[in-house]
Amino acid sequence: MKGEPAGHVCYIDKTRAYYEAEGYGKPYEWAHFDHIPFTPFAAVGKPLSECRVGVVTTSDMARRGAEIAPDDPRRLVYSLDTGIPVSQLYSRKSGYDRYATTLDDVDSYLPLTHLHRFAAEGRIGAVAARFQMIYFEYSQRKTLTVDAPEILKQMREDRVDVAVLTAV
Amino acid sequence: MPTVLFGCARDIVEHCGVPRFVFSDFPLGNPTGRPYDIDMQREVLALGLALLEGATAPGTTVVTPHEWSADHSWKDKVFSREQPFLDPEATRKWLERKDAYRALKSGGKI
């Protein structure tokens, strides 16, 4: 066995060293909570089999064949219908380990097929009508005061009870 | 709202601090299971649903039992000169977007 079998990759250290070597200045600072917010599942007041599950991802999804709008520099949260078959979706994200893996199988980072199956089997109540995309950001302020509230607003409109988030 | 996050960068997610975290020790890109491995994907998602229900404290991490490959050398090459993270075109777009965002911000438009 070669490499680092015992430990996970230390991305914070690795990216800092990588971008310093590339000549970028100030290292990226990750937003973080000193006290992590926590809502106990019990607070929902019903079993998961009666809950509507929302989904948020960083995988920048688009629908195959759909017209591609020009880049919006504001990079706002957007959403798509969870009823779109994954075969009609693809990721536009370029920030992933393109040497070791692919984003060709949507369910490996946006598990819509499996969520629909769990809903059909009664493990969860339903899948929310929309899923939300959030961009990787350099502004902690935007993440916390623009993007997160927009996602919460959309989820409340869709009467989401619990949320699955995938960081790609 | 109760949430569960699936990810492959353990140090980053635990630094940020999330209520519930399902960690796969996989290359960045497949936080809900290996591509085309339907059984594994279902199992990983099931772990997350169980964690949604069962976590009693913030910052709870569950580690999936799956190994990407017996050879862990992919970890050594992450963010290395040998394997630039973004290709030149993606790097160009990334820098363009950063500049466009800065311009919006300095103009008070976001």
Coordinates of C-alpha atoms in Angstrom, one line a residue:
Chain A
M1 CA 0.0 0.0 0.0
K2 CA 1.3 3.4 -1.0
G3 CA 0.5 7.0 -0.1
E4 CA -1.3 8.1 3.0
P5 CA -3.4 5.1 3.9
A6 CA -4.0 6.1 7.5
G7 CA -5.2 9.6 7.1
H8 CA -7.5 11.8 5.1
V9 CA -6.1 14.5 2.9
C10 CA -5.4 17.8 4.7
Y11 CA -7.0 20.1 2.1
I12 CA -6.6 23.3 4.1
D13 CA -2.8 22.8 4.4
K14 CA -2.4 21.5 0.9
T15 CA -4.4 24.3 -0.8
R16 CA -2.6 26.9 1.2
A17 CA 0.8 25.6 0.1
Y18 CA -0.4 25.1 -3.5
Y19 CA -1.7 28.6 -4.0
E20 CA 1.2 30.2 -2.2
A21 CA 3.6 28.4 -4.6
E22 CA 1.4 29.6 -7.5
G23 CA 2.0 33.1 -6.4
Y24 CA -1.4 34.0 -4.9
G25 CA -1.3 36.2 -1.9
K26 CA -3.6 36.0 1.0
P27 CA -4.6 32.4 1.8
Y28 CA -8.3 31.5 1.7
E29 CA -10.1 31.8 5.0
W30 CA -12.9 29.3 5.5
A31 CA -16.0 30.5 7.1
H32 CA -16.6 28.7 10.3
F33 CA -18.8 28.6 13.3
D34 CA -17.4 29.0 16.8
H35 CA -20.6 27.4 18.0
I36 CA -22.2 25.1 15.5
P37 CA -25.9 25.6 15.1
F38 CA -27.9 22.5 15.7
T39 CA -31.6 21.6 15.4
P40 CA -32.4 18.2 16.9
F41 CA -34.4 16.0 14.5
A42 CA -37.0 15.6 17.2
A43 CA -37.8 19.3 16.8
V44 CA -39.4 18.5 13.4
G45 CA -42.1 16.7 15.4
K46 CA -42.7 13.8 13.0
P47 CA -40.9 10.7 11.7
L48 CA -38.6 10.9 8.6
S49 CA -41.2 8.9 6.7
E50 CA -43.4 11.9 6.9
C51 CA -40.8 14.5 6.2
R52 CA -40.2 16.4 2.9
V53 CA -36.4 16.3 2.1
G54 CA -34.7 19.2 0.4
V55 CA -31.4 19.1 -1.3
V56 CA -28.6 21.6 -1.7
T57 CA -25.4 21.1 -3.7
T58 CA -22.3 22.9 -4.8
S59 CA -22.2 20.9 -8.1
D60 CA -23.4 23.7 -10.4
M61 CA -26.0 21.5 -12.2
A62 CA -27.5 22.3 -15.6
R63 CA -30.1 20.5 -17.8
R64 CA -28.8 18.9 -21.0
G65 CA -30.0 20.7 -24.1
A66 CA -31.2 23.8 -22.2
E67 CA -30.0 27.1 -23.3
I68 CA -27.1 28.3 -21.3
A69 CA -27.5 31.8 -19.9
P70 CA -24.4 34.0 -19.8
D71 CA -22.4 33.9 -16.6
D72 CA -24.0 36.1 -13.9
P73 CA -21.1 37.6 -11.9
R74 CA -23.4 37.8 -8.9
R75 CA -23.3 34.0 -8.7
L76 CA -26.7 33.8 -7.0
V77 CA -28.4 30.6 -5.7
Y78 CA -30.5 28.9 -8.3
S79 CA -32.7 25.9 -8.3
L80 CA -33.9 23.1 -10.6
D81 CA -36.8 20.7 -10.5
T82 CA -36.0 17.5 -8.6
G83 CA -38.3 15.6 -11.1
I84 CA -35.7 16.0 -13.8
P85 CA -34.2 12.6 -14.4
V86 CA -30.5 12.5 -13.6
S87 CA -29.8 11.4 -17.1
Q88 CA -30.9 14.9 -18.2
L89 CA -28.6 16.7 -15.7
Y90 CA -24.9 17.4 -15.8
S91 CA -22.4 19.2 -13.6
R92 CA -20.5 22.3 -14.9
K93 CA -18.2 22.2 -12.0
S94 CA -14.5 22.1 -12.7
G95 CA -13.2 22.1 -9.1
Y96 CA -13.0 18.4 -8.3
D97 CA -10.3 15.7 -8.5
R98 CA -10.4 15.3 -12.2
Y99 CA -7.4 13.0 -12.1
A100 CA -8.9 10.4 -9.8
T101 CA -12.6 10.5 -10.6
T102 CA -15.4 12.0 -12.7
L103 CA -18.7 13.8 -12.3
D104 CA -20.4 11.7 -15.0
D105 CA -22.7 9.9 -12.5
V106 CA -24.9 12.5 -11.0
D107 CA -26.0 10.2 -8.2
S108 CA -22.5 10.1 -6.9
Y109 CA -22.8 13.7 -5.7
L110 CA -26.5 14.6 -6.1
P111 CA -28.5 11.5 -5.0
L112 CA -31.8 12.4 -6.5
T113 CA -32.5 8.9 -7.8
H114 CA -31.9 7.3 -4.4
L115 CA -34.0 10.0 -2.7
H116 CA -36.9 9.3 -5.0
R117 CA -36.5 5.6 -4.3
F118 CA -36.5 6.2 -0.5
A119 CA -39.6 8.2 -0.9
A120 CA -41.3 5.5 -2.9
E121 CA -40.3 3.0 -0.3
G122 CA -41.6 5.2 2.6
R123 CA -38.2 5.8 4.2
I124 CA -38.8 9.5 3.7
G125 CA -42.0 11.3 3.1
A126 CA -41.2 13.1 -0.1
V127 CA -38.5 14.9 -2.1
A128 CA -38.9 18.7 -2.3
A129 CA -40.0 20.1 -5.6
R130 CA -36.8 21.9 -6.2
F131 CA -33.1 21.5 -5.3
Q132 CA -30.8 24.4 -4.8
M133 CA -27.3 25.2 -6.1
I134 CA -24.9 27.3 -4.2
Y135 CA -21.5 28.5 -5.7
F136 CA -18.2 28.2 -4.0
E137 CA -17.6 31.7 -2.8
Y138 CA -14.8 34.0 -1.6
S139 CA -17.2 36.2 0.4
Q140 CA -18.2 34.8 3.8
R141 CA -20.6 37.7 4.0
K142 CA -22.4 36.7 0.8
T143 CA -22.6 33.1 1.9
L144 CA -24.1 34.0 5.2
T145 CA -26.3 37.0 4.4
V146 CA -27.3 36.4 0.8
D147 CA -27.0 32.8 -0.3
A148 CA -28.0 30.9 2.9
P149 CA -31.2 33.0 3.5
E150 CA -32.2 32.6 -0.1
I151 CA -31.9 28.8 0.2
L152 CA -33.9 28.8 3.4
K153 CA -36.6 31.0 1.8
Q154 CA -37.0 28.6 -1.1
M155 CA -37.0 25.6 1.2
R156 CA -39.8 27.2 3.3
E157 CA -41.8 27.9 0.2
D158 CA -41.4 24.2 -0.7
R159 CA -42.3 23.2 2.9
V160 CA -39.0 21.3 3.4
D161 CA -38.6 19.6 6.8
V162 CA -35.0 18.4 6.6
A163 CA -32.1 19.1 4.2
V164 CA -29.4 17.0 2.6
L165 CA -26.4 19.0 1.5
T166 CA -23.7 17.8 -0.8
A167 CA -20.3 19.5 -0.9
V168 CA -18.7 18.5 -4.2
Chain B
M1 CA -33.9 23.0 10.0
P2 CA -32.1 19.7 10.6
T3 CA -29.4 19.2 8.0
V4 CA -26.9 16.5 7.0
L5 CA -23.8 17.3 4.8
F6 CA -22.0 14.8 2.6
G7 CA -18.4 15.6 1.8
C8 CA -14.9 14.3 1.0
A9 CA -12.8 17.1 2.6
R10 CA -13.0 16.2 6.3
D11 CA -10.6 18.8 7.6
I12 CA -12.5 21.6 5.8
V13 CA -16.0 20.5 6.9
E14 CA -15.0 20.0 10.5
H15 CA -13.2 23.3 10.5
C16 CA -16.4 25.1 9.2
G17 CA -18.5 23.2 11.7
V18 CA -21.7 21.6 10.5
P19 CA -24.4 19.8 12.6
R20 CA -24.1 16.4 10.9
F21 CA -21.5 15.2 8.5
V22 CA -21.1 12.0 6.5
F23 CA -17.5 11.7 5.4
S24 CA -16.3 9.6 2.5
D25 CA -12.5 9.3 2.2
F26 CA -12.8 9.7 -1.6
P27 CA -11.3 12.1 -4.1
L28 CA -13.2 15.4 -4.3
G29 CA -16.3 14.9 -6.4
N30 CA -18.2 11.9 -5.1
P31 CA -19.5 12.6 -1.6
T32 CA -22.5 10.3 -2.0
G33 CA -20.7 7.2 -3.3
R34 CA -18.5 5.9 -6.0
P35 CA -19.8 6.6 -9.6
Y36 CA -22.1 3.9 -10.9
D37 CA -22.0 1.9 -7.7
I38 CA -25.7 2.0 -6.9
D39 CA -25.5 -0.1 -3.8
M40 CA -22.8 2.0 -2.3
Q41 CA -24.6 5.3 -3.1
R42 CA -27.8 4.0 -1.5
E43 CA -25.9 2.9 1.6
V44 CA -24.1 6.2 2.0
L45 CA -27.4 8.1 1.7
A46 CA -29.0 5.8 4.2
L47 CA -26.2 6.6 6.7
G48 CA -27.0 10.2 6.3
L49 CA -30.7 9.8 6.8
A50 CA -30.0 7.7 10.0
L51 CA -27.7 10.5 11.1
L52 CA -30.4 13.1 10.6
E53 CA -32.6 11.2 13.0
G54 CA -30.0 10.0 15.4
A55 CA -27.5 12.8 16.0
T56 CA -27.8 14.3 19.5
A57 CA -25.1 17.0 19.3
P58 CA -23.6 19.4 16.7
G59 CA -20.4 18.4 14.9
T60 CA -21.2 14.7 14.7
T61 CA -19.2 13.0 11.9
V62 CA -20.0 9.5 10.5
V63 CA -17.2 7.9 8.4
T64 CA -18.4 5.7 5.6
P65 CA -16.7 2.2 5.6
H66 CA -15.7 2.4 1.9
E67 CA -12.2 2.7 0.5
W68 CA -11.6 4.4 -2.8
S69 CA -8.8 2.1 -3.8
A70 CA -6.2 -0.1 -2.1
D71 CA -3.6 2.3 -3.5
H72 CA -3.8 5.6 -1.7
S73 CA -1.3 7.4 -3.9
W74 CA -4.1 9.7 -5.2
K75 CA -4.0 11.5 -1.9
D76 CA -0.3 12.4 -2.4
K77 CA -1.0 14.0 -5.8
V78 CA -3.9 16.2 -4.7
F79 CA -3.1 19.9 -5.2
S80 CA 0.4 19.2 -6.5
R81 CA 2.4 20.7 -9.3
E82 CA 2.2 17.4 -11.0
Q83 CA -1.6 17.6 -11.0
P84 CA -2.8 21.2 -11.2
F85 CA -6.3 21.4 -9.6
L86 CA -7.9 23.4 -12.4
D87 CA -7.1 23.1 -16.1
P88 CA -5.9 26.4 -17.8
E89 CA -9.3 27.2 -19.2
A90 CA -11.0 26.7 -15.8
T91 CA -8.3 28.8 -14.1
R92 CA -8.9 31.6 -16.6
K93 CA -12.7 31.5 -16.0
W94 CA -12.1 31.4 -12.2
L95 CA -9.9 34.5 -12.3
E96 CA -12.4 36.3 -14.5
R97 CA -15.2 35.5 -12.2
K98 CA -13.2 36.7 -9.2
D99 CA -12.5 40.0 -10.9
A100 CA -16.2 40.4 -12.0
Y101 CA -17.3 39.8 -8.5
R102 CA -14.8 42.3 -7.0
A103 CA -16.0 44.9 -9.5
L104 CA -19.7 44.3 -8.4
K105 CA -18.7 44.5 -4.8
S106 CA -16.7 47.6 -5.1
G107 CA -19.6 49.2 -7.0
G108 CA -21.9 48.3 -4.1
K109 CA -24.0 46.0 -6.3
I110 CA -23.8 43.0 -4.1

